PDB file of C-alpha atoms and ligand atoms in Angstrom:
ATOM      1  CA  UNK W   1      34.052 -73.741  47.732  1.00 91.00           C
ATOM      2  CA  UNK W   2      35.159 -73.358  43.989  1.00 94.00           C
ATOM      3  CA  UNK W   3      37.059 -76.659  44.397  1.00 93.00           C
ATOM      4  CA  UNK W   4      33.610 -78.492  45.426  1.00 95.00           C
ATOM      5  CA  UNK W   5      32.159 -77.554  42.090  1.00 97.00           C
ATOM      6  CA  UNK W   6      32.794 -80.748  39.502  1.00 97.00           C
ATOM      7  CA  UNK W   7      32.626 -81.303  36.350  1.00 97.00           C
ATOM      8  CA  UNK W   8      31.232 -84.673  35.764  1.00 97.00           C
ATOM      9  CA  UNK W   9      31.242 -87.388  32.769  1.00 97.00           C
ATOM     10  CA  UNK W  10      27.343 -89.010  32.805  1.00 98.00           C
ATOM     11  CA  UNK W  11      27.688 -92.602  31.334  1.00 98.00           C
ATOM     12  CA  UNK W  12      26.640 -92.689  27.930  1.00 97.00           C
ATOM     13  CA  UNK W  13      25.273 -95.456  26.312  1.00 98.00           C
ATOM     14  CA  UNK W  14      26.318 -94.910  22.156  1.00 96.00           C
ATOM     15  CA  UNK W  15      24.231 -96.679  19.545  1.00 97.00           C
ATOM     16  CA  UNK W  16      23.555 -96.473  16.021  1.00 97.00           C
ATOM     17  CA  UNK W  17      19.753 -95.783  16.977  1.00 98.00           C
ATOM     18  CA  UNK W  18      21.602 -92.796  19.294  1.00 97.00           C
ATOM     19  CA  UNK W  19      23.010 -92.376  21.971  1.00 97.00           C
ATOM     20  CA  UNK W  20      21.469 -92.478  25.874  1.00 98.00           C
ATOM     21  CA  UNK W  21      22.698 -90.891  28.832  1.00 98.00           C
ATOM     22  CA  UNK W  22      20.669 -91.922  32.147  1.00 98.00           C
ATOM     23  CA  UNK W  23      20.509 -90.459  35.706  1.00 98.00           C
ATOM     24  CA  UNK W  24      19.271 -91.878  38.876  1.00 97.00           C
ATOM     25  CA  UNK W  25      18.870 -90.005  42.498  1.00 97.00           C
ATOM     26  CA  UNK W  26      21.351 -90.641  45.123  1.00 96.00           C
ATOM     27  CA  UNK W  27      23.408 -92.876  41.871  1.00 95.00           C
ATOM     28  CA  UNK W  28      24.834 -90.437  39.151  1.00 94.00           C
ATOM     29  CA  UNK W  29      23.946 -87.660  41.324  1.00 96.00           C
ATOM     30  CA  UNK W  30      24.767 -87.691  44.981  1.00 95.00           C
ATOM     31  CA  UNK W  31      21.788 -86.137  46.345  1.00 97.00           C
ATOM     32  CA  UNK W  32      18.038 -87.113  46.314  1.00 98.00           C
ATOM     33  CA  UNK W  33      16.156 -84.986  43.088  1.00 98.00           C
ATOM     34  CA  UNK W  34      13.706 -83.382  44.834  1.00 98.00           C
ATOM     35  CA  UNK W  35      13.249 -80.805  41.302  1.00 98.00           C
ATOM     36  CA  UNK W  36      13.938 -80.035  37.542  1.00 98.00           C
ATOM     37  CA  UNK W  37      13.623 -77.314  35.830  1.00 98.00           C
ATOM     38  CA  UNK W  38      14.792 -76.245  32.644  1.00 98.00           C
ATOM     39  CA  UNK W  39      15.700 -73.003  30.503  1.00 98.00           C
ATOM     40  CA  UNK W  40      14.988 -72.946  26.386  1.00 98.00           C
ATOM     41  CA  UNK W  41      13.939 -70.435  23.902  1.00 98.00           C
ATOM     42  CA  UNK W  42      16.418 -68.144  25.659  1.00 97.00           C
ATOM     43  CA  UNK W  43      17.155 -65.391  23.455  1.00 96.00           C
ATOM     44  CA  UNK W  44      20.655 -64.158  22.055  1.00 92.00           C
ATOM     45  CA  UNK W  45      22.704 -62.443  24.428  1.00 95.00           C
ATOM     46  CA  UNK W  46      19.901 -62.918  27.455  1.00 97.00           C
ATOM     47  CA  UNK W  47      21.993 -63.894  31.175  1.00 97.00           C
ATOM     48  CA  UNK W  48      20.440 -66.305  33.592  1.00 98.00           C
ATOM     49  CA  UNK W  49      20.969 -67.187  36.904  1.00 96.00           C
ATOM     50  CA  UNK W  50      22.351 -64.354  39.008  1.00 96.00           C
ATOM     51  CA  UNK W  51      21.590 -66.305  42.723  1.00 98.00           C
ATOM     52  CA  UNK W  52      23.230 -68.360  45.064  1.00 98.00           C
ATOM     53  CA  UNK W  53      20.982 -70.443  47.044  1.00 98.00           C
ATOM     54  CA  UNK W  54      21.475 -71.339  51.023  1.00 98.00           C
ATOM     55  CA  UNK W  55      21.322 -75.224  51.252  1.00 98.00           C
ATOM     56  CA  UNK W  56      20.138 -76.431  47.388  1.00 98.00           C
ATOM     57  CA  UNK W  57      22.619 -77.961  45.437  1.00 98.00           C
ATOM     58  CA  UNK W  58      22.063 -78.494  41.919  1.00 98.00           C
ATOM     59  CA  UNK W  59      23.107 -80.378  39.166  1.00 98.00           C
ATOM     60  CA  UNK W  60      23.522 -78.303  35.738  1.00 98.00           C
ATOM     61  CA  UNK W  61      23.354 -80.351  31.937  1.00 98.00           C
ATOM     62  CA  UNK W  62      23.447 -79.026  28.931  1.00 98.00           C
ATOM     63  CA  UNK W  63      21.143 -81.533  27.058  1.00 98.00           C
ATOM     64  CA  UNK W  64      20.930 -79.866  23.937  1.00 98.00           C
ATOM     65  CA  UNK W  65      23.604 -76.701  22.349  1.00 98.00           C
ATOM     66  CA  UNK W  66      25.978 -74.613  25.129  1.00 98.00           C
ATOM     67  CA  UNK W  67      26.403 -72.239  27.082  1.00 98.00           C
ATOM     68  CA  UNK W  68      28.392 -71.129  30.000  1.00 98.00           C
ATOM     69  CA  UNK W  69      28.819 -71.266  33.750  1.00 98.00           C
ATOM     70  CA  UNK W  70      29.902 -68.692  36.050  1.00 98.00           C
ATOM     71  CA  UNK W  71      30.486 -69.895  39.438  1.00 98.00           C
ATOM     72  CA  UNK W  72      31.928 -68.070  42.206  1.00 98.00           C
ATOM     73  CA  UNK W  73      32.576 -69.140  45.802  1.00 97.00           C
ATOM     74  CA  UNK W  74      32.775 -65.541  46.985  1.00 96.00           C
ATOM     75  CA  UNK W  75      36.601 -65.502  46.904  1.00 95.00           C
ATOM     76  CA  UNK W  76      36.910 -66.850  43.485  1.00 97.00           C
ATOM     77  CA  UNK W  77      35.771 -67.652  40.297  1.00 97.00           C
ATOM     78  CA  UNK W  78      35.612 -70.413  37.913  1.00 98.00           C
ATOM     79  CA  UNK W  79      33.885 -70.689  34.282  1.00 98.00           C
ATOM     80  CA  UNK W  80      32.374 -73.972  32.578  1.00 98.00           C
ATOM     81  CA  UNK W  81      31.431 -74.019  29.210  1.00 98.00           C
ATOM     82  CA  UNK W  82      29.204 -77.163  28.811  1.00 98.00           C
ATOM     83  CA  UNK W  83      28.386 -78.108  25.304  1.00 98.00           C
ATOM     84  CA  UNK W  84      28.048 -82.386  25.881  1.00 98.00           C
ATOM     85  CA  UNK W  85      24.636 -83.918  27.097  1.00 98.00           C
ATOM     86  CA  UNK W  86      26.922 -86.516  28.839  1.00 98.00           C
ATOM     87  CA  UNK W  87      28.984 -83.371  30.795  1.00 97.00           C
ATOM     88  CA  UNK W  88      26.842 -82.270  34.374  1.00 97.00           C
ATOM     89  CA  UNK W  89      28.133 -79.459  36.838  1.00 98.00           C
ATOM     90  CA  UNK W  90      27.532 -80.506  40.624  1.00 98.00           C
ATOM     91  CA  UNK W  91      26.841 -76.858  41.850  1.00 98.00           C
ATOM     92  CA  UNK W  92      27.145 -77.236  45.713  1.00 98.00           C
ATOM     93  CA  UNK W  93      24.966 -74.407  47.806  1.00 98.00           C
ATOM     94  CA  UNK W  94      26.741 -70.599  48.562  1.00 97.00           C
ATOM     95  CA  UNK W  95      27.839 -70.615  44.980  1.00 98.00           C
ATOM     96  CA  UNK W  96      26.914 -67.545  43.161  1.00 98.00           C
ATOM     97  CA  UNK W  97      25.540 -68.899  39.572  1.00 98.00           C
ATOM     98  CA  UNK W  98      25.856 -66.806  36.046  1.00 98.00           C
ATOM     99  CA  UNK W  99      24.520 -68.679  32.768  1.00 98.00           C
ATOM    100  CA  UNK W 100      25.623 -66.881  29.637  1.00 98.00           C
ATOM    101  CA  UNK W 101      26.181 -67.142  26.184  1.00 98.00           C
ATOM    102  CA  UNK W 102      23.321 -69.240  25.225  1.00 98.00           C
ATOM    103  CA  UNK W 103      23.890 -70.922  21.697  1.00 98.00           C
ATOM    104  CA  UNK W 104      20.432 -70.723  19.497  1.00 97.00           C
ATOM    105  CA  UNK W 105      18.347 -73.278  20.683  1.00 96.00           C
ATOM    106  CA  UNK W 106      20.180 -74.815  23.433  1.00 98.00           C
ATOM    107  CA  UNK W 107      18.130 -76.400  26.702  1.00 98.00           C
ATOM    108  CA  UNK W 108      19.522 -76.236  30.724  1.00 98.00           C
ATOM    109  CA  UNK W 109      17.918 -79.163  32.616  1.00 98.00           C
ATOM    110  CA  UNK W 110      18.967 -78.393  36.318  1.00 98.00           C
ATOM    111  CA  UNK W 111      18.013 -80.929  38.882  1.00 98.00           C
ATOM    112  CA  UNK W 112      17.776 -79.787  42.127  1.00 98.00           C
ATOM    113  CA  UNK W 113      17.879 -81.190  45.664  1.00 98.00           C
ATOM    114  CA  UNK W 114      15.096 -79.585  47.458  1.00 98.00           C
ATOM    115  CA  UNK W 115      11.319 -78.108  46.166  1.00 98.00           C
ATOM    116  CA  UNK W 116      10.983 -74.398  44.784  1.00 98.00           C
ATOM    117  CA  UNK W 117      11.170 -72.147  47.662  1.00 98.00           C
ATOM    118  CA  UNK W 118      12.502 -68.308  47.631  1.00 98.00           C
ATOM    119  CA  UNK W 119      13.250 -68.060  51.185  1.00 98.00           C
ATOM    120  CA  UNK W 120      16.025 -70.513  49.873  1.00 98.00           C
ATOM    121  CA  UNK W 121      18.001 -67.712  47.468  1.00 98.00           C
ATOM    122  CA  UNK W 122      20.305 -65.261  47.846  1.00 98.00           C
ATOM    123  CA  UNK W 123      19.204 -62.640  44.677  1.00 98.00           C
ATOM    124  CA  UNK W 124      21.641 -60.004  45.808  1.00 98.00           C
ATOM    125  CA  UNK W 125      25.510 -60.508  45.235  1.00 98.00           C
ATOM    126  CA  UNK W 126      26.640 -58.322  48.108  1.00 97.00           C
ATOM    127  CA  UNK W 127      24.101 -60.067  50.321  1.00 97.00           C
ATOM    128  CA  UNK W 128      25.860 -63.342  49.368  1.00 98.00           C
ATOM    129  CA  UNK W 129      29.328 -62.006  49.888  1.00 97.00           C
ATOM    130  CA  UNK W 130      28.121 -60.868  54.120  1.00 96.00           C
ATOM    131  CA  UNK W 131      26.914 -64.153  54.562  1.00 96.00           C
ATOM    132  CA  UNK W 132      30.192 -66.456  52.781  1.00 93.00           C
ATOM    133  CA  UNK W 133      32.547 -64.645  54.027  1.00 89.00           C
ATOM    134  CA  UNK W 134      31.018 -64.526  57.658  1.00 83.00           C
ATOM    135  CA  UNK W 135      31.027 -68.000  57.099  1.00 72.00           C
ATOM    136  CA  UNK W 136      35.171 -68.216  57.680  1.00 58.00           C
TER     137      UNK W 136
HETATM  138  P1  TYD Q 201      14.865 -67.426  38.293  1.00 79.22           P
HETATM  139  O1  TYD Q 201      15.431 -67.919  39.596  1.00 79.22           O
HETATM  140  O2  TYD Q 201      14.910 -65.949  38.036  1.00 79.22           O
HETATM  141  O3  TYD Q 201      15.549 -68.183  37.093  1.00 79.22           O
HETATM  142  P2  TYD Q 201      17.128 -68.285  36.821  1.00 79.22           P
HETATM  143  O4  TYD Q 201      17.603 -69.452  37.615  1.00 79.22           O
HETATM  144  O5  TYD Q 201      17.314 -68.450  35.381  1.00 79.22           O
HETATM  145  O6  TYD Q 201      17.713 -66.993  37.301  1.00 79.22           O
HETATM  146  O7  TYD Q 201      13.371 -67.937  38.216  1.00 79.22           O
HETATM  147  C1  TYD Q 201      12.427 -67.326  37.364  1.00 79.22           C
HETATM  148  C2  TYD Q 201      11.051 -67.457  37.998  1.00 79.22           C
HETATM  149  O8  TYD Q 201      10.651 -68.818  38.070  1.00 79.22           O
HETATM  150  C3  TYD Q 201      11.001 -66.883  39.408  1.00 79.22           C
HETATM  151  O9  TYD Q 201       9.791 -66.166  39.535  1.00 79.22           O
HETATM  152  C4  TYD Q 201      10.933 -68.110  40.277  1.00 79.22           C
HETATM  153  C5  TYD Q 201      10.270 -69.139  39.383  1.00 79.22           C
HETATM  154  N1  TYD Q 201      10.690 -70.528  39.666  1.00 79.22           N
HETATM  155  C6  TYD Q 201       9.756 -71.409  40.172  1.00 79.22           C
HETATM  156  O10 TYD Q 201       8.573 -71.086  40.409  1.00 79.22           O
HETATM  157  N2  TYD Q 201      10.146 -72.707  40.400  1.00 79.22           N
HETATM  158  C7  TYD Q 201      11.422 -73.124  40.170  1.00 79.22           C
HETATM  159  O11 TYD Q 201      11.749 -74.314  40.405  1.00 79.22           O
HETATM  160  C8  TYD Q 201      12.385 -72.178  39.654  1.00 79.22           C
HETATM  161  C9  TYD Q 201      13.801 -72.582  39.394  1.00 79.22           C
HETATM  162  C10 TYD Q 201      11.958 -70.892  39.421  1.00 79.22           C
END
């Protein structure tokens, strides 16, 4: 559900040297990182994402620029626009994912719960709705 996807504030250590954010598995996150990926050198105006998956649940920073987050439970929407690398989305699994509006430069780091494995998407939206909605 829409309502299951959060917004969260990483700790954030500030110094004069920089500032450090820090994550640990099962801590700042509540499931084991199993994964991470990450999206750069995406060009202007390109869309990522455009999947749900069926039991991965992922955890979405924007460590460097913005962009935003589509997410939709199948009955409704909600947008994030994360521009902090102290800001992570907890994307829960059957959530439909858009990324858009890349700013130049800017880096996704996703941690993920589970390995790679495409058995483990949903890569067509009406597929996705048939299966939420038989859900209820
Ligand atoms: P894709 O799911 O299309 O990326 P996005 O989440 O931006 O829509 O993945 C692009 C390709 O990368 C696709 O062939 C699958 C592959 N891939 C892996 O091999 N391992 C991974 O962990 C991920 C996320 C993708």
């Amino acid at each position: 559900m829409i309502s299951n996807c959060i917004l969260l504030d990483l700790p954030k250590i500030p110094d004069h040297r920089g500032n450090l954010t820090f994550i640990e598995s099962q801590k700042q996150v509540s499931f084991k990182i199993e994964r991470v990926y990450y999206l750069y050198d995406v060009p202007g105006g390109e869309e990522r994402g455009g999947h749900a998956h069926k039991k991965v649940v992922e955890f979405i920073i924007a460590i460097s620029g913005s962009f935003e987050v589509v997410l939709d439970d199948g009955v409704k929407k909600r947008s994030f626009f994360l521009n902090r690398a102290y800001y992570g989305l907890y994307v829960p699994s059957m959530i439909w994912r858009e990324l858009r509006n890349f700013s130049l430069g800017s880096v996704c780091l996703v941690l993920a719960s589970l390995p790679y494995d495409e058995s483990d998407y949903y890569r067509d939206y009406d597929e996705f709705l048939r299966a939420v909605r038989g859900q209820h």
